[in-house]
Short mmCIF file of C-alpha atoms in Angstrom, two decimals:
data_model
loop_
_atom_site.label_atom_id
_atom_site.label_comp_id
_atom_site.label_asym_id
_atom_site.label_seq_id
_atom_site.Cartn_x
_atom_site.Cartn_y
_atom_site.Cartn_z
CA ARG A 1 0.00 0.00 0.00
CA ALA A 2 3.05 2.23 0.08
CA ARG A 3 2.45 3.56 -3.44
CA THR A 4 -0.65 3.36 -5.57
CA GLN A 5 -0.35 3.67 -9.31
CA GLY A 6 -2.52 2.90 -12.28
CA ARG A 7 -2.31 1.46 -15.72
CA THR A 8 -4.35 1.13 -18.87
CA HIS A 9 -3.31 -0.92 -21.85
CA GLY A 10 -4.86 -2.50 -24.88
CA HIS A 11 -7.67 -0.04 -25.63
CA THR A 12 -7.21 3.64 -24.76
CA ALA A 13 -9.52 6.41 -23.55
CA GLY A 14 -9.56 9.14 -26.14
CA ASP A 15 -10.81 12.53 -24.99
CA GLU A 16 -8.35 15.12 -23.71
CA ARG A 17 -11.12 17.09 -22.00
CA THR A 18 -12.51 14.23 -19.91
CA ILE A 19 -11.54 10.88 -18.54
CA ASP A 20 -14.65 9.00 -19.57
CA ALA A 21 -12.25 6.05 -19.34
CA MET A 22 -14.33 4.03 -21.77
CA SER A 23 -11.39 2.85 -23.83
CA THR A 24 -13.77 0.91 -26.01
CA ASP A 25 -15.33 3.40 -28.44
CA ALA A 26 -18.93 3.35 -29.68
CA SER A 27 -18.21 1.23 -32.74
CA GLU A 28 -16.45 -1.43 -30.66
CA VAL A 29 -19.35 -1.52 -28.18
CA THR A 30 -21.84 -1.87 -31.06
CA ALA A 31 -19.79 -4.69 -32.57
CA ALA A 32 -19.63 -6.45 -29.22
CA MET A 33 -23.40 -6.12 -28.81
CA ALA A 34 -23.92 -7.64 -32.26
CA ALA A 35 -21.61 -10.50 -31.36
CA ALA A 36 -23.73 -11.48 -28.36
CA THR A 37 -24.26 -15.23 -28.34
CA VAL A 38 -26.82 -17.58 -26.88
CA ASN A 39 -26.05 -20.91 -25.25
CA ASP A 40 -27.63 -24.13 -26.45
CA ASP A 41 -29.98 -24.04 -23.45
CA GLY A 42 -31.28 -20.64 -24.51
CA ALA A 43 -29.36 -18.63 -21.88
CA ASP A 44 -27.62 -15.48 -23.10
CA ALA A 45 -23.84 -16.09 -23.00
CA ASN A 46 -23.08 -12.40 -23.41
CA PRO A 47 -25.90 -10.60 -21.60
CA VAL A 48 -26.28 -6.84 -21.50
CA HIS A 49 -25.74 -5.33 -18.04
CA GLU A 50 -28.74 -3.02 -17.67
CA PRO A 51 -27.20 -0.33 -15.42
CA SER A 52 -24.19 0.19 -17.74
CA GLY A 53 -25.77 -0.82 -21.04
CA LEU A 54 -22.71 -2.91 -21.87
CA THR A 55 -22.42 -6.58 -22.69
CA LEU A 56 -20.59 -8.99 -20.42
CA ASN A 57 -17.80 -9.34 -23.00
CA VAL A 58 -17.20 -5.59 -23.12
CA ARG A 59 -17.29 -5.24 -19.32
CA HIS A 60 -14.85 -8.13 -18.89
CA GLU A 61 -12.47 -6.75 -21.52
CA LEU A 62 -12.51 -3.28 -19.99
CA ALA A 63 -11.77 -4.62 -16.52
CA LEU A 64 -8.87 -6.68 -17.87
CA SER A 65 -7.50 -3.70 -19.80
CA ILE A 66 -6.35 -1.97 -16.60
CA ALA A 67 -4.39 -4.96 -15.35
CA GLU A 68 -0.83 -6.07 -15.86
CA GLU A 69 -1.94 -9.27 -14.15
CA CYS A 70 -5.37 -10.70 -13.33
CA ILE A 71 -5.92 -13.55 -10.90
CA GLN A 72 -8.15 -15.06 -12.23
CA ALA A 73 -9.80 -13.88 -15.47
CA ASP A 74 -12.46 -16.62 -15.48
CA GLU A 75 -13.43 -15.76 -11.90
CA LEU A 76 -13.71 -12.10 -12.91
CA ARG A 77 -16.08 -12.96 -15.74
CA ARG A 78 -18.29 -15.04 -13.44
CA LEU A 79 -18.38 -12.22 -10.90
CA LEU A 80 -19.43 -9.65 -13.51
CA GLU A 81 -22.09 -12.04 -14.78
CA LYS A 82 -23.57 -12.91 -11.38
CA LYS A 83 -23.23 -9.73 -9.29
CA PRO A 84 -24.89 -6.52 -10.55
CA MET A 85 -22.53 -4.17 -8.66
CA PRO A 86 -19.22 -5.79 -7.60
CA VAL A 87 -17.15 -4.01 -4.96
CA CYS A 88 -13.62 -2.94 -5.94
CA TYR A 89 -11.09 -1.80 -3.39
CA ASP A 90 -7.81 0.08 -3.29
CA GLY A 91 -6.06 1.28 -0.15
CA PHE A 92 -3.60 4.14 0.04
CA GLU A 93 -1.40 5.62 2.71
CA PRO A 94 -1.73 9.42 2.83
CA SER A 95 2.00 9.97 2.78
CA GLY A 96 2.77 13.15 0.82
CA ARG A 97 2.03 14.86 -2.46
CA MET A 98 0.32 12.82 -5.18
CA HIS A 99 2.36 11.82 -8.24
CA ILE A 100 0.86 11.53 -11.70
CA ALA A 101 0.43 7.76 -11.64
CA GLN A 102 -1.61 7.89 -8.46
CA GLY A 103 -3.60 10.82 -9.81
CA VAL A 104 -4.21 10.37 -13.52
CA MET A 105 -3.72 6.63 -13.95
CA LYS A 106 -5.80 5.79 -10.90
CA ALA A 107 -8.60 8.06 -12.08
CA LEU A 108 -8.65 6.35 -15.47
CA ASN A 109 -8.80 2.92 -13.84
CA VAL A 110 -11.53 3.85 -11.36
CA ASN A 111 -13.65 5.45 -14.08
CA LYS A 112 -13.41 2.30 -16.17
CA LEU A 113 -14.52 0.08 -13.29
CA THR A 114 -17.42 2.30 -12.24
CA LYS A 115 -18.45 2.58 -15.90
CA ILE A 116 -18.88 -1.19 -16.11
CA GLY A 117 -21.03 -1.21 -12.97
CA CYS A 118 -18.63 -1.55 -10.04
CA HIS A 119 -18.72 0.30 -6.72
CA PHE A 120 -15.22 1.48 -5.80
CA LYS A 121 -14.10 1.74 -2.16
CA PHE A 122 -10.96 3.71 -1.35
CA TRP A 123 -9.54 2.64 2.00
CA VAL A 124 -7.89 5.82 3.30
CA ALA A 125 -5.24 4.05 5.34
CA ASP A 126 -4.38 6.74 7.86
CA TRP A 127 -3.67 4.27 10.65
CA PHE A 128 -1.49 2.26 8.29
CA ALA A 129 0.53 5.35 7.37
CA LEU A 130 1.01 5.93 11.10
CA MET A 131 2.18 2.33 11.57
CA ASN A 132 4.59 2.77 8.64
CA ASN A 133 5.97 6.02 10.14
CA LYS A 134 4.77 8.24 7.30
CA MET A 135 4.70 12.00 7.92
CA GLY A 136 6.84 11.36 11.00
CA GLY A 137 4.02 9.31 12.54
CA ASP A 138 1.81 12.41 12.99
CA LEU A 139 -1.80 11.24 12.50
CA LYS A 140 -3.20 14.76 12.09
CA LYS A 141 -0.77 15.48 9.26
CA ILE A 142 -1.55 12.11 7.68
CA GLN A 143 -5.28 12.91 7.71
CA LYS A 144 -4.64 16.32 6.11
CA VAL A 145 -2.75 14.55 3.32
CA GLY A 146 -5.73 12.21 2.89
CA GLN A 147 -8.06 15.19 2.41
CA TYR A 148 -5.67 16.69 -0.14
CA MET A 149 -5.60 13.46 -2.17
CA VAL A 150 -9.39 13.39 -2.40
CA GLU A 151 -9.30 17.00 -3.64
CA VAL A 152 -6.83 16.05 -6.39
CA TRP A 153 -9.04 13.21 -7.66
CA LYS A 154 -12.05 15.53 -7.72
CA ALA A 155 -10.09 18.10 -9.73
CA ILE A 156 -8.69 15.65 -12.28
CA GLY A 157 -12.14 14.33 -13.12
CA MET A 158 -12.63 11.07 -11.26
CA ASP A 159 -16.30 10.15 -11.47
CA LEU A 160 -17.21 9.96 -7.79
CA GLU A 161 -20.84 8.82 -8.18
CA ASN A 162 -19.98 5.21 -7.34
CA VAL A 163 -16.82 5.93 -5.34
CA GLU A 164 -16.65 5.78 -1.54
CA PHE A 165 -13.80 7.00 0.67
CA VAL A 166 -13.58 4.99 3.90
CA TRP A 167 -11.17 6.18 6.60
CA SER A 168 -9.50 3.27 8.35
CA SER A 169 -9.23 4.98 11.75
CA GLU A 170 -12.98 5.69 11.83
CA GLU A 171 -14.21 2.41 10.36
CA ILE A 172 -12.00 0.14 12.47
CA ASN A 173 -13.02 1.92 15.67
CA LYS A 174 -16.69 1.75 14.64
CA LYS A 175 -16.57 -1.99 13.93
CA ALA A 176 -13.74 -3.21 16.12
CA HIS A 177 -15.70 -6.32 17.07
CA GLU A 178 -15.65 -7.38 13.39
CA TYR A 179 -12.18 -6.19 12.43
CA TRP A 180 -9.81 -7.39 15.13
CA PRO A 181 -10.98 -11.05 15.33
CA LEU A 182 -10.42 -11.23 11.56
CA VAL A 183 -6.91 -9.76 11.85
CA LEU A 184 -6.02 -12.16 14.65
CA ASP A 185 -7.33 -15.17 12.72
CA ILE A 186 -5.21 -14.26 9.69
CA ALA A 187 -2.18 -13.79 11.95
CA ARG A 188 -2.81 -17.12 13.66
CA LYS A 189 -3.05 -19.02 10.38
CA ASN A 190 0.24 -17.71 8.92
CA LYS A 191 3.86 -18.15 9.88
CA LEU A 192 6.02 -15.08 10.49
CA SER A 193 8.15 -15.86 7.41
CA ARG A 194 5.05 -15.62 5.17
CA ILE A 195 4.08 -12.28 6.66
CA LEU A 196 7.61 -10.91 6.24
CA ARG A 197 7.47 -11.76 2.55
CA CYS A 198 4.73 -9.12 2.29
CA SER A 199 7.07 -6.30 3.42
CA GLN A 200 7.14 -4.95 -0.14
CA ILE A 201 3.59 -3.65 0.29
CA MET A 202 4.94 -0.98 2.67
CA GLY A 203 7.85 -0.01 0.43
CA ARG A 204 10.15 -2.10 2.64
CA SER A 205 12.17 -5.27 2.17
CA GLU A 206 12.44 -8.44 4.26
CA SER A 207 15.98 -7.44 5.25
CA ASP A 208 14.90 -4.06 6.66
CA GLU A 209 14.78 -3.65 10.41
CA LEU A 210 11.03 -3.47 10.86
CA ALA A 211 9.06 -2.07 13.76
CA ALA A 212 6.58 -4.47 15.37
CA SER A 213 3.75 -2.39 13.86
CA GLN A 214 5.15 -3.02 10.39
CA ILE A 215 5.15 -6.77 10.97
CA PHE A 216 1.47 -6.63 11.94
CA TYR A 217 0.62 -4.39 8.96
CA PRO A 218 0.22 -7.19 6.33
CA CYS A 219 -2.24 -9.08 8.54
CA MET A 220 -4.33 -5.93 8.80
CA GLN A 221 -4.17 -5.17 5.09
CA CYS A 222 -5.23 -8.72 4.32
CA ALA A 223 -8.15 -8.31 6.72
CA ASP A 224 -9.18 -5.06 5.02
CA ILE A 225 -10.19 -6.97 1.88
CA PHE A 226 -12.77 -9.05 3.75
CA PHE A 227 -13.75 -6.26 6.14
CA LEU A 228 -14.69 -4.00 3.21
CA GLY A 229 -16.50 -6.79 1.37
CA ALA A 230 -14.22 -6.42 -1.65
CA ASP A 231 -14.78 -8.65 -4.65
CA ILE A 232 -11.87 -7.14 -6.60
CA CYS A 233 -8.49 -5.91 -5.30
CA GLN A 234 -7.39 -3.18 -7.70
CA LEU A 235 -3.92 -2.23 -6.49
CA GLY A 236 -0.42 -2.08 -7.95
CA MET A 237 1.86 -5.01 -8.67
CA ASP A 238 3.80 -4.06 -5.52
CA GLN A 239 0.77 -5.16 -3.46
CA ARG A 240 0.50 -8.58 -5.09
CA LYS A 241 1.91 -10.60 -2.17
CA VAL A 242 -0.66 -9.50 0.37
CA ASN A 243 -3.50 -9.91 -2.14
CA MET A 244 -2.31 -13.48 -2.69
CA LEU A 245 -2.22 -13.92 1.09
CA ALA A 246 -5.94 -13.09 1.08
CA ARG A 247 -6.64 -15.78 -1.51
CA GLU A 248 -4.60 -18.28 0.51
CA TYR A 249 -6.60 -17.37 3.60
CA CYS A 250 -9.76 -18.28 1.68
CA ASP A 251 -8.32 -21.77 1.24
CA ASP A 252 -7.62 -21.92 4.99
CA ILE A 253 -11.19 -21.04 5.93
CA LYS A 254 -12.76 -23.04 3.05
CA ARG A 255 -14.22 -19.92 1.46
CA LYS A 256 -15.19 -20.52 -2.16
CA ASN A 257 -15.37 -16.94 -3.47
CA LYS A 258 -11.85 -15.55 -3.42
CA PRO A 259 -11.03 -11.89 -4.03
CA ILE A 260 -10.03 -11.30 -7.66
CA ILE A 261 -6.75 -9.47 -8.13
CA LEU A 262 -6.44 -6.80 -10.83
CA SER A 263 -2.87 -5.52 -10.45
CA HIS A 264 -1.80 -2.48 -12.42
CA HIS A 265 1.66 -1.63 -13.75
CA MET A 266 4.06 0.43 -11.62
CA LEU A 267 5.33 3.48 -13.49
CA MET A 268 9.11 3.95 -13.34
CA GLY A 269 10.87 7.04 -11.98
CA LEU A 270 12.21 9.78 -14.25
CA LYS A 271 15.86 9.17 -13.39
CA GLN A 272 18.02 6.44 -14.86
CA GLY A 273 17.54 3.09 -13.14
CA GLN A 274 14.57 4.16 -10.98
CA GLU A 275 12.16 1.22 -11.01
CA LYS A 276 9.40 3.33 -9.48
CA MET A 277 8.66 6.88 -8.45
CA SER A 278 9.35 8.17 -4.96
CA LYS A 279 7.49 10.86 -3.06
CA SER A 280 10.64 11.56 -1.09
CA ASP A 281 12.51 12.41 -4.33
CA PRO A 282 10.70 15.34 -6.04
CA ASP A 283 12.69 14.90 -9.27
CA SER A 284 11.68 11.25 -9.66
CA ALA A 285 8.13 12.03 -10.76
CA ILE A 286 5.65 14.59 -11.99
CA PHE A 287 3.35 15.64 -9.16
CA MET A 288 -0.26 16.55 -9.71
CA GLU A 289 0.08 20.26 -8.89
CA ASP A 290 3.52 20.81 -10.40
CA SER A 291 3.72 24.11 -12.28
CA GLU A 292 4.11 24.19 -16.06
CA GLN A 293 7.75 25.16 -15.63
CA GLU A 294 8.40 22.37 -13.13
CA VAL A 295 6.95 19.82 -15.56
CA ASN A 296 9.05 21.20 -18.43
CA THR A 297 12.22 21.12 -16.32
CA LYS A 298 11.66 17.60 -14.97
CA ILE A 299 10.95 16.16 -18.41
CA LYS A 300 13.93 17.99 -19.90
CA LYS A 301 16.19 16.40 -17.24
CA ALA A 302 14.51 12.98 -17.45
CA TYR A 303 16.43 9.93 -18.66
CA CYS A 304 15.55 9.32 -22.31
CA PRO A 305 18.20 7.26 -24.14
CA GLU A 306 18.12 7.64 -27.91
CA LYS A 307 16.63 4.63 -29.79
CA GLU A 308 16.07 2.70 -26.52
CA ILE A 309 12.72 1.72 -25.00
CA ALA A 310 13.80 -0.42 -22.04
CA GLY A 311 14.22 1.70 -18.92
CA ASN A 312 13.03 4.83 -20.75
CA PRO A 313 10.61 6.74 -18.46
CA CYS A 314 9.61 9.26 -21.14
CA MET A 315 8.32 6.49 -23.39
CA GLU A 316 6.52 4.94 -20.40
CA TYR A 317 4.78 8.23 -19.63
CA ILE A 318 3.54 8.36 -23.22
CA LYS A 319 2.38 4.73 -23.18
CA TYR A 320 0.59 4.76 -19.81
CA ILE A 321 -0.49 8.38 -19.37
CA ILE A 322 -0.59 10.36 -22.63
CA MET A 323 -2.09 7.74 -24.95
CA PRO A 324 -4.83 6.57 -22.52
CA TRP A 325 -5.80 10.16 -21.72
CA HIS A 326 -5.53 11.98 -25.07
CA GLY A 327 -5.99 9.00 -27.38
CA ASN A 328 -2.92 10.08 -29.36
CA PHE A 329 0.53 11.61 -29.08
CA VAL A 330 1.31 14.80 -30.99
CA LEU A 331 5.00 15.14 -31.84
CA LYS A 332 5.95 18.77 -32.46
CA ARG A 333 9.16 19.39 -34.40
CA LYS A 334 10.69 21.69 -37.00
CA GLU A 335 10.08 21.01 -40.68
CA GLU A 336 13.76 20.21 -41.26
CA ASN A 337 13.45 17.46 -38.62
CA GLY A 338 10.40 15.91 -40.27
CA GLY A 339 7.59 18.25 -39.19
CA ASP A 340 4.72 17.58 -36.80
CA LYS A 341 3.24 14.07 -36.62
CA THR A 342 0.28 12.66 -34.73
CA TYR A 343 0.53 9.07 -33.50
CA GLU A 344 -2.78 7.30 -32.99
CA ASN A 345 -1.17 4.25 -31.37
CA TYR A 346 1.85 3.75 -29.19
CA GLU A 347 3.37 0.93 -31.25
CA GLU A 348 3.90 3.22 -34.25
CA LEU A 349 5.67 5.79 -32.08
CA GLU A 350 7.85 3.11 -30.51
CA ALA A 351 8.91 1.84 -33.95
CA ASP A 352 9.86 5.36 -35.08
CA TYR A 353 11.74 6.02 -31.85
CA VAL A 354 13.77 2.79 -32.09
CA SER A 355 14.63 3.53 -35.74
CA GLY A 356 15.85 7.01 -34.84
CA ASP A 357 13.11 8.81 -36.80
CA VAL A 358 11.98 10.38 -33.50
CA HIS A 359 14.67 12.11 -31.42
CA PRO A 360 14.53 12.73 -27.64
CA GLY A 361 15.03 16.44 -28.34
CA ASP A 362 11.63 16.55 -30.04
CA LEU A 363 9.91 13.90 -27.92
CA LYS A 364 10.55 15.55 -24.55
CA PRO A 365 8.99 19.00 -25.16
CA SER A 366 6.01 17.35 -26.88
CA LEU A 367 5.53 15.07 -23.87
CA ALA A 368 5.80 17.98 -21.43
CA ALA A 369 3.23 20.01 -23.36
CA MET A 370 0.67 17.19 -23.29
CA LEU A 371 1.29 16.51 -19.60
CA ASN A 372 0.64 20.18 -18.86
CA VAL A 373 -2.73 20.02 -20.60
CA ILE A 374 -3.74 17.13 -18.34
CA LEU A 375 -2.60 18.82 -15.13
CA GLN A 376 -4.03 22.31 -15.76
CA PRO A 377 -7.47 21.64 -14.14
CA VAL A 378 -5.71 20.50 -10.95
CA ARG A 379 -3.55 23.63 -10.88
CA ASP A 380 -6.63 25.78 -11.42
CA HIS A 381 -8.48 24.03 -8.57
CA PHE A 382 -5.68 24.57 -6.06
CA LYS A 383 -5.24 28.15 -7.22
CA ASN A 384 -8.89 29.26 -7.28
CA ASN A 385 -10.44 27.23 -4.45
CA ALA A 386 -9.46 28.87 -1.16
CA GLU A 387 -9.80 25.72 0.98
CA ALA A 388 -7.86 23.58 -1.48
CA LYS A 389 -5.17 26.26 -1.77
CA ALA A 390 -4.69 26.39 2.02
CA LEU A 391 -4.65 22.59 2.20
CA LEU A 392 -1.92 22.32 -0.45
CA ALA A 393 0.20 24.94 1.34
CA GLN A 394 0.02 22.82 4.49
CA ILE A 395 0.95 19.63 2.65
CA LYS A 396 3.95 21.28 1.01
CA SER A 397 5.19 22.39 4.43
CA PHE A 398 5.19 18.84 5.79
CA LYS A 399 8.40 16.82 5.77
CA VAL A 400 7.95 13.56 3.88
CA THR A 401 9.37 10.53 5.69
CA LYS A 402 10.04 7.15 4.11
#
């Protein structure tokens, strides 16, 4: 839960003014409707979900499109077929300013899932941030950061109609008689070595010297899934081990319906060799309220090896942020360098970049310009809304602790 990021792949959402997040366009939906089939027994094998107006095939494909890994796809399909409004869950530690993956990519993913008929629960893990010593272990500061993060998602365009924010400190206290027996049962049924293997979820490793609270943390996060009634765990790949722990616990208690895991890709940091972004390193990522100049400077300094895709954060930003949001990538360059070109799919851009037809000197400013378009509504919100402005000033004054 240390860092929450998002991913879309396959189909892309294509409107720069909104994040409708329906990466399947109208023609694809129509085609899918026409392809609806009927079983031999007369039952519809691809029924239309009345609240969303989408077929089961389209809903299943959209859900899978946000995941780098799904465990298990057949279980997901059955869930979407049987339950009118499945519950999705993601938990986040309020631990500092929000980077672009947590802001934009998460909003795209949530909008897709609510569009297909899911109810999304955000577990605002303030107690967990305290246990993990975020914001110096100051719960009041942690809760301020939580409020700021909700403001960012509102500003970027997350559709909040079927989104619920549940604060862990309030909910656990309210239902302690349900929560703590569950935590203790999970702890009792697992060896310490298995729990330690989950350290990655906190941004830690098994070799780190952990506080006792951090050892208990995975048992609590595992319990959260059942406590919130989650059908789908929609977190990053870095949370995979604790989500698998929840499925293993189902085997222990002979529970048939296991939580389905939709794990999204973790966006790399902007510096060379950074596997993921870090809130404690401002230059490792674009943050949601970065100024236009800050975005331009960070992208200009970002690692972007010529003709190389592997380990290239600029190309990753285009693949996982620009293309899903805008539906294309507009390369701006001088006529003598080939002139402007609009890429409708990422694969074409990647081929031109590898061949040398696209140079980092042209790619970077084009990327920065399109990022700035995405972030402008957030800047405007924190500039023009007095409460949001004061909240951001407070957050920026806080010292971020790992």
